[in-house]
Amino acid sequence: MSAIAETTAGSIQGSQENGLCVFRGIPFAAPPIGDLRFKSPQPVEPWEGVREATTFGPISLQAPNEMLEGLLPPPETPQPQNEDCLYLNVWTPGLDDAARPVMVWIHGGAFTIGSGSEEYYNGANLATRGHVVIVTINYRLGALGFLNLPALGETNFGMRDQVAALKWVQANIANFGGDPDNVTIFGESAGGMSVASLMASPEAAGLFQKAIPQSGAGHNALSAEETNATAYKFCEALGVDPNDVDALMAADPADILTASVAVDPIANAESAEEMANVGASATPQMPFQPVIDGSFLSQLPIDHIRQGSADGIATLVGSLDEEMKLLAAAGPGEPMTEEAVTGVLGMMHPDGASAYARYRAARRERGEDDSPDEIFTAAIGDVMLRVPGLRLADAQTLRAPTYAYLFDWKSPGMNGALGSCHALELPFVFGTHAVAPEFAGSGPEADAFAEATMDTWLAFARTGNPNSDAAEAPVWDTQAKPIMVLGTDIRVEHDWRGQEIGVWDEVIA
């Protein structure tokens, strides 16, 4: 059966599926092609009649990430890619005036891969269980989304795509049974960094009321100088003059993608150690990410947030307990030595040996594996993801109700080597764990945990408080540091792993 909804650009026809109205491939901005390449998103051209919205739109141009190949399940059918990629998808319990909470998902993927139409992000289970409206979006990636070249005069295209999608939600979601005054944005990894950037940017002010940055927070943005340097290397790889805008506009999309990959050392890393060496700093960087351009962002997102840019935005922020085990498993190589790990830590900390010793002592005290490999993955995960999240909690709890979580469910993948790794929460947040039981787990315990995770996210989306029958979550306090631990033993811990987290107190502001 079909479902018809009205948008500001025209009527669309979706489908009715298991009690939901589902719309796929809704354009929220004009196709960013031709003269609109390397430009901020523009309004959709209205259409006559009823537009079909039953199939996903093309996704942003992207190259496969060989580091993750074989770890996360690929889609059964490869998703079509195109520069014309600015589409979103909606799952709703009804096209009525019920004013349900709205949850807008921003996918991750290092700002170079991913889409809103991946199998993990099917919004049906969340929409049904929580009686909420789920929206998933695409945005431009890589150079097409984040190139910062002076001759272009604009940047942050991918971030402004996200803003355009949120503006579409404000203008249209009431016609899909949603409440534009109760919008939660949530995203993971680069999506979590995007959430924090939207909390920071004046261009996104007023477009949402709640935020869930997952495994990504407010320390990821590059200066104009840093991004200009990448842009010049990109132009060299593309074989065009950086001042020749016409040549950039006329470049073949496949060549743009090839040049984007060529200047991305993370995409070319062959091991977790090499990836850490590439990005080792107090705030490890990616070549394509939000740009401090003086308008979308004037400083790091965390600094905007400290100054009150997200006043009143209830926030749930967190990470996984063993984030970097996903990348370690992708490129295992030889076991690391204490000397090698100390050297990597020394790139991020003024005393790598002292940092290593503190991690080792803390792990021994808890009776955990204190091998160099374990210390490496723990420390890199803390620097890249966990500590920035805690800094965001510290800042935002002064401005709005703020809660913190740590996800420690263990993956059965690779005979347990993945642990509670990066991205593992995704199939539980969306209740799509059956898509990849070899990664997420299966059986009654996994089913119950998916329900508990969904209920936590849904409670937060409804009220700004994640407490439910499934889990307790005290408001974040900068002294006691209470954290909701989600796993086989759902509980509250205080200052969890504080001994090693404290290693970074004087390093990551």
Short mmCIF file of C-alpha atoms in Angstrom, two decimals:
data_model
loop_
_atom_site.label_atom_id
_atom_site.label_comp_id
_atom_site.label_asym_id
_atom_site.label_seq_id
_atom_site.Cartn_x
_atom_site.Cartn_y
_atom_site.Cartn_z
CA MET A 1 0.00 0.00 0.00
CA SER A 2 1.12 3.55 -0.65
CA ALA A 3 1.25 6.62 1.56
CA ILE A 4 1.04 10.22 0.36
CA ALA A 5 2.61 13.15 2.22
CA GLU A 6 2.97 16.84 1.43
CA THR A 7 6.28 18.69 1.50
CA THR A 8 7.12 22.30 0.73
CA ALA A 9 8.38 21.18 -2.70
CA GLY A 10 5.46 18.94 -3.62
CA SER A 11 3.64 15.70 -2.87
CA ILE A 12 5.52 12.43 -2.36
CA GLN A 13 4.40 8.82 -2.33
CA GLY A 14 5.97 6.35 0.06
CA SER A 15 4.85 2.92 1.19
CA GLN A 16 3.12 1.34 4.17
CA GLU A 17 5.28 -1.31 5.80
CA ASN A 18 4.38 -3.24 8.96
CA GLY A 19 2.33 -0.44 10.42
CA LEU A 20 4.69 2.36 9.40
CA CYS A 21 4.67 4.89 6.59
CA VAL A 22 8.12 4.83 5.00
CA PHE A 23 9.52 7.39 2.58
CA ARG A 24 12.89 6.86 0.92
CA GLY A 25 14.93 9.17 -1.26
CA ILE A 26 13.27 12.50 -0.43
CA PRO A 27 15.33 15.39 -1.86
CA PHE A 28 16.06 18.01 0.82
CA ALA A 29 18.25 20.26 -1.35
CA ALA A 30 18.95 20.81 -5.03
CA PRO A 31 21.40 18.33 -6.60
CA PRO A 32 24.90 19.73 -5.87
CA ILE A 33 26.07 19.25 -9.46
CA GLY A 34 27.20 21.52 -12.25
CA ASP A 35 27.49 25.09 -10.99
CA LEU A 36 26.44 23.90 -7.49
CA ARG A 37 29.49 21.69 -6.99
CA PHE A 38 31.61 23.14 -4.15
CA LYS A 39 28.69 25.39 -3.19
CA SER A 40 26.41 25.51 -0.17
CA PRO A 41 23.17 23.54 -0.65
CA GLN A 42 20.37 25.30 -2.47
CA PRO A 43 16.57 24.83 -2.23
CA VAL A 44 14.86 21.98 -4.04
CA GLU A 45 13.09 22.89 -7.26
CA PRO A 46 9.36 22.21 -6.68
CA TRP A 47 7.71 19.50 -8.78
CA GLU A 48 4.26 18.90 -10.22
CA GLY A 49 2.19 15.87 -9.36
CA VAL A 50 3.25 13.16 -6.92
CA ARG A 51 6.91 12.17 -6.70
CA GLU A 52 7.78 8.53 -5.96
CA ALA A 53 9.68 8.07 -2.66
CA THR A 54 9.94 4.31 -2.25
CA THR A 55 13.61 3.73 -3.07
CA PHE A 56 16.73 5.18 -1.47
CA GLY A 57 18.47 7.98 -3.34
CA PRO A 58 22.09 7.74 -4.48
CA ILE A 59 24.75 8.12 -1.80
CA SER A 60 27.69 10.50 -1.81
CA LEU A 61 30.71 9.53 -3.90
CA GLN A 62 33.11 7.46 -1.81
CA ALA A 63 35.83 4.84 -2.07
CA PRO A 64 35.74 1.60 -0.05
CA ASN A 65 37.75 1.65 3.17
CA GLU A 66 40.02 -1.38 2.91
CA MET A 67 40.92 -1.16 6.62
CA LEU A 68 37.37 -2.18 7.50
CA GLU A 69 36.78 -4.62 4.67
CA GLY A 70 35.48 -7.91 5.98
CA LEU A 71 34.75 -6.61 9.48
CA LEU A 72 31.44 -4.84 8.93
CA PRO A 73 28.88 -6.51 6.68
CA PRO A 74 28.65 -4.90 3.22
CA PRO A 75 25.16 -4.19 1.85
CA GLU A 76 23.59 -7.04 -0.09
CA THR A 77 23.43 -4.73 -3.11
CA PRO A 78 26.01 -1.94 -3.48
CA GLN A 79 24.35 1.44 -3.10
CA PRO A 80 24.42 3.66 -6.22
CA GLN A 81 26.75 6.63 -5.86
CA ASN A 82 26.33 10.05 -7.40
CA GLU A 83 27.19 13.67 -6.79
CA ASP A 84 23.41 14.09 -6.74
CA CYS A 85 23.15 12.63 -3.23
CA LEU A 86 21.21 15.02 -0.99
CA TYR A 87 18.35 12.75 0.02
CA LEU A 88 16.81 11.73 3.32
CA ASN A 89 14.51 8.94 4.51
CA VAL A 90 11.60 8.92 6.95
CA TRP A 91 9.98 6.18 9.03
CA THR A 92 6.81 7.31 10.84
CA PRO A 93 3.96 5.57 12.67
CA GLY A 94 1.42 7.82 10.98
CA LEU A 95 0.74 10.82 8.75
CA ASP A 96 -1.34 12.61 11.37
CA ASP A 97 -1.05 15.48 13.85
CA ALA A 98 0.28 13.37 16.73
CA ALA A 99 3.43 15.55 17.07
CA ARG A 100 5.74 12.65 17.87
CA PRO A 101 9.38 13.08 18.91
CA VAL A 102 11.73 13.24 15.92
CA MET A 103 15.17 11.61 15.77
CA VAL A 104 17.52 12.68 12.95
CA TRP A 105 20.45 10.31 12.30
CA ILE A 106 23.81 11.57 10.97
CA HIS A 107 26.00 8.68 9.78
CA GLY A 108 29.71 8.29 10.46
CA GLY A 109 32.61 7.19 8.30
CA ALA A 110 35.53 9.63 8.81
CA PHE A 111 33.69 12.19 6.63
CA THR A 112 34.66 10.05 3.62
CA ILE A 113 32.34 7.01 3.61
CA GLY A 114 28.84 6.03 4.71
CA SER A 115 25.22 6.92 4.01
CA GLY A 116 21.85 7.24 5.69
CA SER A 117 20.55 4.17 3.88
CA GLU A 118 22.87 1.52 5.32
CA GLU A 119 21.16 -1.59 6.69
CA TYR A 120 22.16 -0.81 10.26
CA TYR A 121 20.27 2.49 10.06
CA ASN A 122 16.86 1.08 9.17
CA GLY A 123 14.57 3.21 11.30
CA ALA A 124 11.65 0.76 11.49
CA ASN A 125 12.40 -0.80 14.88
CA LEU A 126 13.02 2.51 16.65
CA ALA A 127 9.97 4.15 15.08
CA THR A 128 7.73 1.24 16.03
CA ARG A 129 9.04 0.69 19.54
CA GLY A 130 9.13 4.35 20.53
CA HIS A 131 6.28 5.80 18.46
CA VAL A 132 8.75 8.33 17.10
CA VAL A 133 9.64 9.66 13.66
CA ILE A 134 13.08 8.57 12.40
CA VAL A 135 14.95 10.54 9.73
CA THR A 136 18.27 9.43 8.20
CA ILE A 137 20.25 11.71 5.90
CA ASN A 138 23.06 11.80 3.35
CA TYR A 139 25.61 14.59 3.09
CA ARG A 140 28.56 15.28 0.79
CA LEU A 141 31.79 13.52 1.77
CA GLY A 142 35.52 13.86 1.16
CA ALA A 143 36.65 16.76 -1.01
CA LEU A 144 33.15 17.30 -2.37
CA GLY A 145 31.95 17.98 1.16
CA PHE A 146 34.94 19.53 2.91
CA LEU A 147 37.46 21.00 0.43
CA ASN A 148 38.66 24.41 1.63
CA LEU A 149 40.27 26.24 -1.27
CA PRO A 150 40.44 30.07 -1.22
CA ALA A 151 39.42 30.34 -4.87
CA LEU A 152 36.10 28.63 -4.16
CA GLY A 153 35.00 31.21 -1.60
CA GLU A 154 32.95 28.64 0.35
CA THR A 155 33.59 25.56 2.45
CA ASN A 156 31.89 23.19 4.94
CA PHE A 157 29.54 22.02 2.19
CA GLY A 158 28.93 18.71 3.93
CA MET A 159 28.11 20.36 7.25
CA ARG A 160 25.78 22.81 5.55
CA ASP A 161 24.08 19.83 3.87
CA GLN A 162 23.29 18.60 7.38
CA VAL A 163 21.88 22.02 8.28
CA ALA A 164 19.76 21.96 5.12
CA ALA A 165 18.36 18.56 6.14
CA LEU A 166 17.49 19.92 9.60
CA LYS A 167 15.77 22.91 7.99
CA TRP A 168 13.77 20.46 5.86
CA VAL A 169 12.72 18.71 9.07
CA GLN A 170 11.59 22.00 10.60
CA ALA A 171 9.53 22.88 7.54
CA ASN A 172 8.03 19.47 6.79
CA ILE A 173 8.10 16.97 9.63
CA ALA A 174 4.70 17.98 11.06
CA ASN A 175 3.18 16.55 7.87
CA PHE A 176 4.83 13.22 8.76
CA GLY A 177 3.39 13.08 12.28
CA GLY A 178 6.47 14.63 13.90
CA ASP A 179 7.01 17.54 16.28
CA PRO A 180 9.48 20.14 14.92
CA ASP A 181 9.88 21.43 18.47
CA ASN A 182 11.12 18.06 19.77
CA VAL A 183 14.00 17.08 17.48
CA THR A 184 16.96 14.99 18.62
CA ILE A 185 20.06 14.78 16.44
CA PHE A 186 22.23 11.70 16.93
CA GLY A 187 25.26 10.39 15.13
CA GLU A 188 28.28 8.14 15.54
CA SER A 189 32.01 8.69 14.91
CA ALA A 190 32.16 11.42 12.23
CA GLY A 191 28.42 11.64 12.83
CA GLY A 192 29.08 12.29 16.53
CA MET A 193 31.63 14.94 15.58
CA SER A 194 28.99 16.41 13.28
CA VAL A 195 26.48 16.52 16.14
CA ALA A 196 28.98 18.48 18.26
CA SER A 197 29.72 20.83 15.35
CA LEU A 198 26.01 21.48 14.91
CA MET A 199 25.74 22.18 18.65
CA ALA A 200 28.51 24.72 18.14
CA SER A 201 27.53 26.44 14.90
CA PRO A 202 25.29 29.51 14.82
CA GLU A 203 23.98 28.26 11.47
CA ALA A 204 22.27 25.32 13.20
CA ALA A 205 20.84 27.27 16.13
CA GLY A 206 17.19 26.52 16.84
CA LEU A 207 17.00 23.49 14.55
CA PHE A 208 17.04 20.81 17.31
CA GLN A 209 16.45 20.49 21.04
CA LYS A 210 18.50 17.42 22.04
CA ALA A 211 21.78 15.84 20.95
CA ILE A 212 23.45 12.43 21.19
CA PRO A 213 27.08 12.47 20.03
CA GLN A 214 28.25 8.85 19.92
CA SER A 215 32.01 8.09 19.77
CA GLY A 216 32.80 11.56 18.51
CA ALA A 217 32.65 15.00 20.06
CA GLY A 218 33.87 18.57 19.81
CA HIS A 219 37.63 18.44 19.23
CA ASN A 220 37.53 17.72 15.50
CA ALA A 221 37.79 20.74 13.22
CA LEU A 222 40.70 22.07 11.20
CA SER A 223 42.02 25.58 10.70
CA ALA A 224 41.86 27.31 7.35
CA GLU A 225 45.62 26.95 7.03
CA GLU A 226 45.53 23.19 7.60
CA THR A 227 42.67 22.65 5.18
CA ASN A 228 44.18 24.92 2.55
CA ALA A 229 47.33 22.79 2.63
CA THR A 230 45.25 19.66 2.02
CA ALA A 231 43.35 21.44 -0.75
CA TYR A 232 46.56 22.32 -2.60
CA LYS A 233 47.72 18.70 -2.38
CA PHE A 234 44.31 17.62 -3.65
CA CYS A 235 44.59 19.94 -6.66
CA GLU A 236 48.05 18.58 -7.39
CA ALA A 237 46.71 15.02 -7.30
CA LEU A 238 43.80 16.08 -9.51
CA GLY A 239 46.12 17.82 -11.94
CA VAL A 240 44.45 21.25 -11.83
CA ASP A 241 45.58 24.72 -10.87
CA PRO A 242 44.17 25.59 -7.42
CA ASN A 243 43.04 28.97 -8.77
CA ASP A 244 41.24 27.46 -11.78
CA VAL A 245 37.68 27.18 -10.48
CA ASP A 246 36.34 26.27 -13.92
CA ALA A 247 38.67 23.26 -14.07
CA LEU A 248 37.56 22.15 -10.61
CA MET A 249 33.92 22.46 -11.61
CA ALA A 250 34.55 20.47 -14.80
CA ALA A 251 36.67 17.72 -13.24
CA ASP A 252 35.42 14.17 -13.64
CA PRO A 253 33.78 12.93 -10.39
CA ALA A 254 35.84 9.73 -10.50
CA ASP A 255 39.05 11.78 -10.67
CA ILE A 256 37.88 13.89 -7.72
CA LEU A 257 37.32 10.72 -5.72
CA THR A 258 40.75 9.35 -6.65
CA ALA A 259 42.45 12.60 -5.66
CA SER A 260 40.51 12.67 -2.36
CA VAL A 261 41.82 9.23 -1.47
CA ALA A 262 45.35 10.14 -2.55
CA VAL A 263 45.60 12.94 0.04
CA ASP A 264 44.02 10.92 2.87
CA PRO A 265 46.79 9.15 4.84
CA ILE A 266 44.22 7.45 7.04
CA ALA A 267 42.58 5.85 4.01
CA ASN A 268 45.99 4.60 2.93
CA ALA A 269 47.08 3.27 6.32
CA GLU A 270 47.73 -0.46 6.36
CA SER A 271 47.63 -1.07 10.12
CA ALA A 272 46.23 0.36 13.32
CA GLU A 273 49.75 1.44 14.35
CA GLU A 274 50.29 3.24 11.06
CA MET A 275 46.93 4.96 11.42
CA ALA A 276 47.83 6.08 14.94
CA ASN A 277 51.21 7.34 13.76
CA VAL A 278 49.53 9.34 10.98
CA GLY A 279 47.16 11.13 13.30
CA ALA A 280 49.07 11.13 16.56
CA SER A 281 48.51 14.40 18.35
CA ALA A 282 46.45 15.63 21.26
CA THR A 283 43.54 15.82 18.81
CA PRO A 284 44.19 13.36 15.95
CA GLN A 285 43.00 14.75 12.66
CA MET A 286 41.48 13.66 9.36
CA PRO A 287 42.13 15.58 6.15
CA PHE A 288 38.42 16.10 5.44
CA GLN A 289 36.30 17.34 8.33
CA PRO A 290 34.61 20.54 9.55
CA VAL A 291 36.62 23.68 8.85
CA ILE A 292 37.07 26.67 11.17
CA ASP A 293 36.01 29.14 8.49
CA GLY A 294 34.86 32.09 10.61
CA SER A 295 31.19 31.59 9.83
CA PHE A 296 30.05 28.00 10.30
CA LEU A 297 32.70 27.65 13.02
CA SER A 298 34.95 30.33 14.47
CA GLN A 299 36.89 27.97 16.76
CA LEU A 300 36.85 24.34 17.84
CA PRO A 301 33.31 23.11 18.51
CA ILE A 302 34.18 22.35 22.15
CA ASP A 303 35.15 26.00 22.68
CA HIS A 304 31.86 27.23 21.19
CA ILE A 305 30.01 24.81 23.46
CA ARG A 306 31.92 26.00 26.53
CA GLN A 307 30.80 29.52 25.66
CA GLY A 308 27.14 28.50 25.54
CA SER A 309 26.42 27.83 21.88
CA ALA A 310 24.24 24.86 22.88
CA ASP A 311 22.46 26.44 25.84
CA GLY A 312 19.40 24.38 26.71
CA ILE A 313 20.30 21.45 24.42
CA ALA A 314 19.94 18.28 26.52
CA THR A 315 22.86 15.99 25.72
CA LEU A 316 23.69 12.29 26.00
CA VAL A 317 27.34 11.66 25.13
CA GLY A 318 29.46 8.54 25.25
CA SER A 319 31.74 6.00 23.66
CA LEU A 320 32.68 2.34 23.72
CA ASP A 321 35.06 0.74 26.17
CA GLU A 322 37.41 -0.70 23.52
CA GLU A 323 36.92 1.64 20.56
CA MET A 324 40.15 0.97 18.70
CA LYS A 325 39.90 -2.80 18.69
CA LEU A 326 37.97 -2.57 15.42
CA LEU A 327 40.93 -0.94 13.68
CA ALA A 328 43.45 -3.16 15.46
CA ALA A 329 41.62 -6.20 14.13
CA ALA A 330 41.55 -4.71 10.64
CA GLY A 331 45.32 -4.56 10.47
CA PRO A 332 46.71 -6.80 13.20
CA GLY A 333 50.28 -7.29 11.98
CA GLU A 334 52.82 -8.35 14.60
CA PRO A 335 52.16 -7.84 18.33
CA MET A 336 53.31 -4.40 19.43
CA THR A 337 56.23 -3.88 21.78
CA GLU A 338 56.31 -1.65 24.85
CA GLU A 339 58.87 0.51 23.06
CA ALA A 340 56.59 0.98 20.04
CA VAL A 341 53.56 1.89 22.14
CA THR A 342 55.59 4.26 24.29
CA GLY A 343 56.78 5.93 21.10
CA VAL A 344 53.23 6.45 19.82
CA LEU A 345 52.07 7.78 23.18
CA GLY A 346 55.04 10.15 23.14
CA MET A 347 53.60 11.77 20.01
CA MET A 348 50.50 12.72 22.00
CA HIS A 349 51.82 13.12 25.55
CA PRO A 350 54.95 14.92 26.80
CA ASP A 351 56.04 11.78 28.67
CA GLY A 352 55.11 8.66 26.74
CA ALA A 353 56.81 6.34 29.22
CA SER A 354 54.89 7.80 32.15
CA ALA A 355 51.61 7.55 30.26
CA TYR A 356 52.33 3.92 29.41
CA ALA A 357 53.17 3.13 33.04
CA ARG A 358 49.92 4.65 34.29
CA TYR A 359 47.84 2.63 31.83
CA ARG A 360 49.70 -0.54 32.78
CA ALA A 361 49.28 0.06 36.51
CA ALA A 362 45.57 0.78 36.20
CA ARG A 363 44.94 -2.32 34.12
CA ARG A 364 46.94 -4.52 36.49
CA GLU A 365 45.01 -3.15 39.45
CA ARG A 366 41.73 -4.18 37.80
CA GLY A 367 43.12 -7.56 36.77
CA GLU A 368 42.91 -6.73 33.04
CA ASP A 369 45.27 -7.61 30.21
CA ASP A 370 48.19 -5.15 30.37
CA SER A 371 49.98 -6.22 27.20
CA PRO A 372 51.35 -3.49 24.90
CA ASP A 373 48.60 -4.18 22.35
CA GLU A 374 45.87 -3.67 24.97
CA ILE A 375 47.47 -0.50 26.30
CA PHE A 376 47.83 0.83 22.75
CA THR A 377 44.18 0.32 21.80
CA ALA A 378 42.94 1.68 25.14
CA ALA A 379 45.06 4.83 24.99
CA ILE A 380 44.34 5.65 21.34
CA GLY A 381 40.61 5.16 21.91
CA ASP A 382 40.76 7.48 24.91
CA VAL A 383 42.63 10.21 23.04
CA MET A 384 40.58 10.09 19.87
CA LEU A 385 37.11 9.54 21.27
CA ARG A 386 36.50 9.02 24.98
CA VAL A 387 38.31 12.04 26.45
CA PRO A 388 36.79 14.52 23.96
CA GLY A 389 33.37 13.13 24.89
CA LEU A 390 34.04 13.66 28.59
CA ARG A 391 35.24 17.20 27.91
CA LEU A 392 31.97 17.86 26.10
CA ALA A 393 30.02 16.47 29.08
CA ASP A 394 31.98 18.75 31.43
CA ALA A 395 31.15 21.79 29.28
CA GLN A 396 27.52 21.05 28.48
CA THR A 397 26.42 20.02 31.98
CA LEU A 398 26.77 23.70 32.92
CA ARG A 399 24.32 24.60 30.16
CA ALA A 400 21.68 21.85 30.03
CA PRO A 401 20.85 18.40 31.43
CA THR A 402 23.77 16.19 30.33
CA TYR A 403 24.33 12.45 30.68
CA ALA A 404 27.24 10.16 29.86
CA TYR A 405 27.34 6.51 28.84
CA LEU A 406 29.97 3.86 28.21
CA PHE A 407 29.08 0.90 26.02
CA ASP A 408 30.83 -2.34 27.01
CA TRP A 409 28.84 -5.09 25.27
CA LYS A 410 31.36 -7.48 23.70
CA SER A 411 31.28 -8.57 20.07
CA PRO A 412 31.65 -12.30 19.37
CA GLY A 413 33.46 -11.40 16.14
CA MET A 414 36.92 -12.76 15.42
CA ASN A 415 36.70 -15.07 18.44
CA GLY A 416 36.16 -12.14 20.76
CA ALA A 417 39.10 -10.06 19.51
CA LEU A 418 36.83 -7.11 18.67
CA GLY A 419 35.65 -6.60 22.24
CA SER A 420 33.42 -3.57 22.76
CA CYS A 421 34.75 -1.92 19.61
CA HIS A 422 33.94 1.14 17.55
CA ALA A 423 30.50 1.02 15.86
CA LEU A 424 29.25 -1.92 17.95
CA GLU A 425 26.48 0.14 19.52
CA LEU A 426 24.89 0.91 16.15
CA PRO A 427 22.93 -2.33 15.64
CA PHE A 428 21.64 -2.05 19.22
CA VAL A 429 20.64 1.61 18.99
CA PHE A 430 18.61 0.81 15.87
CA GLY A 431 17.56 -2.70 16.91
CA THR A 432 19.11 -4.08 13.73
CA HIS A 433 21.50 -6.54 15.38
CA ALA A 434 19.98 -9.43 13.42
CA VAL A 435 21.60 -7.97 10.29
CA ALA A 436 25.05 -9.07 11.48
CA PRO A 437 24.87 -11.57 14.36
CA GLU A 438 28.55 -12.44 13.82
CA PHE A 439 29.40 -8.84 14.78
CA ALA A 440 26.69 -7.89 17.28
CA GLY A 441 25.75 -11.26 18.76
CA SER A 442 22.42 -13.04 18.75
CA GLY A 443 19.98 -14.86 20.98
CA PRO A 444 17.71 -13.78 23.85
CA GLU A 445 20.41 -11.81 25.68
CA ALA A 446 21.29 -9.77 22.58
CA ASP A 447 17.58 -9.20 21.86
CA ALA A 448 16.99 -7.96 25.41
CA PHE A 449 20.05 -5.71 25.25
CA ALA A 450 18.86 -4.19 21.97
CA GLU A 451 15.54 -3.38 23.62
CA ALA A 452 17.30 -1.80 26.59
CA THR A 453 19.53 0.30 24.34
CA MET A 454 16.63 1.45 22.17
CA ASP A 455 14.59 2.33 25.27
CA THR A 456 17.45 4.45 26.61
CA TRP A 457 17.78 6.44 23.37
CA LEU A 458 14.00 6.72 23.01
CA ALA A 459 13.51 7.96 26.56
CA PHE A 460 16.07 10.66 25.92
CA ALA A 461 14.40 11.65 22.64
CA ARG A 462 11.02 11.94 24.34
CA THR A 463 12.04 13.85 27.45
CA GLY A 464 15.74 14.79 27.40
CA ASN A 465 16.34 12.21 30.14
CA PRO A 466 17.61 8.71 29.23
CA ASN A 467 16.39 7.04 32.42
CA SER A 468 14.02 4.16 31.77
CA ASP A 469 13.11 0.79 33.22
CA ALA A 470 16.16 -0.51 31.34
CA ALA A 471 18.87 1.75 32.75
CA GLU A 472 19.65 4.47 35.27
CA ALA A 473 21.59 7.52 34.16
CA PRO A 474 22.47 10.20 36.73
CA VAL A 475 23.00 13.73 35.48
CA TRP A 476 26.68 14.32 34.71
CA ASP A 477 28.67 15.91 37.49
CA THR A 478 32.22 17.12 36.87
CA GLN A 479 33.39 15.85 40.27
CA ALA A 480 31.64 12.49 40.77
CA LYS A 481 31.64 11.72 37.01
CA PRO A 482 28.73 9.24 37.02
CA ILE A 483 28.48 7.18 33.86
CA MET A 484 25.81 4.77 32.65
CA VAL A 485 27.53 1.54 31.58
CA LEU A 486 25.57 -0.38 28.96
CA GLY A 487 26.38 -4.06 28.45
CA THR A 488 25.62 -7.42 29.97
CA ASP A 489 25.79 -5.71 33.38
CA ILE A 490 23.91 -2.40 33.06
CA ARG A 491 25.02 -0.21 35.93
CA VAL A 492 26.32 3.18 37.04
CA GLU A 493 30.04 3.71 37.63
CA HIS A 494 31.78 6.83 38.94
CA ASP A 495 35.00 8.11 37.38
CA TRP A 496 35.29 4.82 35.50
CA ARG A 497 38.87 4.21 34.34
CA GLY A 498 39.72 7.58 35.86
CA GLN A 499 43.32 6.67 36.61
CA GLU A 500 44.27 6.36 32.94
CA ILE A 501 41.82 9.00 31.71
CA GLY A 502 43.66 11.40 34.02
CA VAL A 503 46.78 10.89 31.89
CA TRP A 504 45.29 13.37 29.44
CA ASP A 505 44.18 16.07 31.91
CA GLU A 506 46.99 18.44 30.97
CA VAL A 507 47.12 17.41 27.32
CA ILE A 508 43.57 17.59 25.96
CA ALA A 509 41.78 20.74 27.05
#
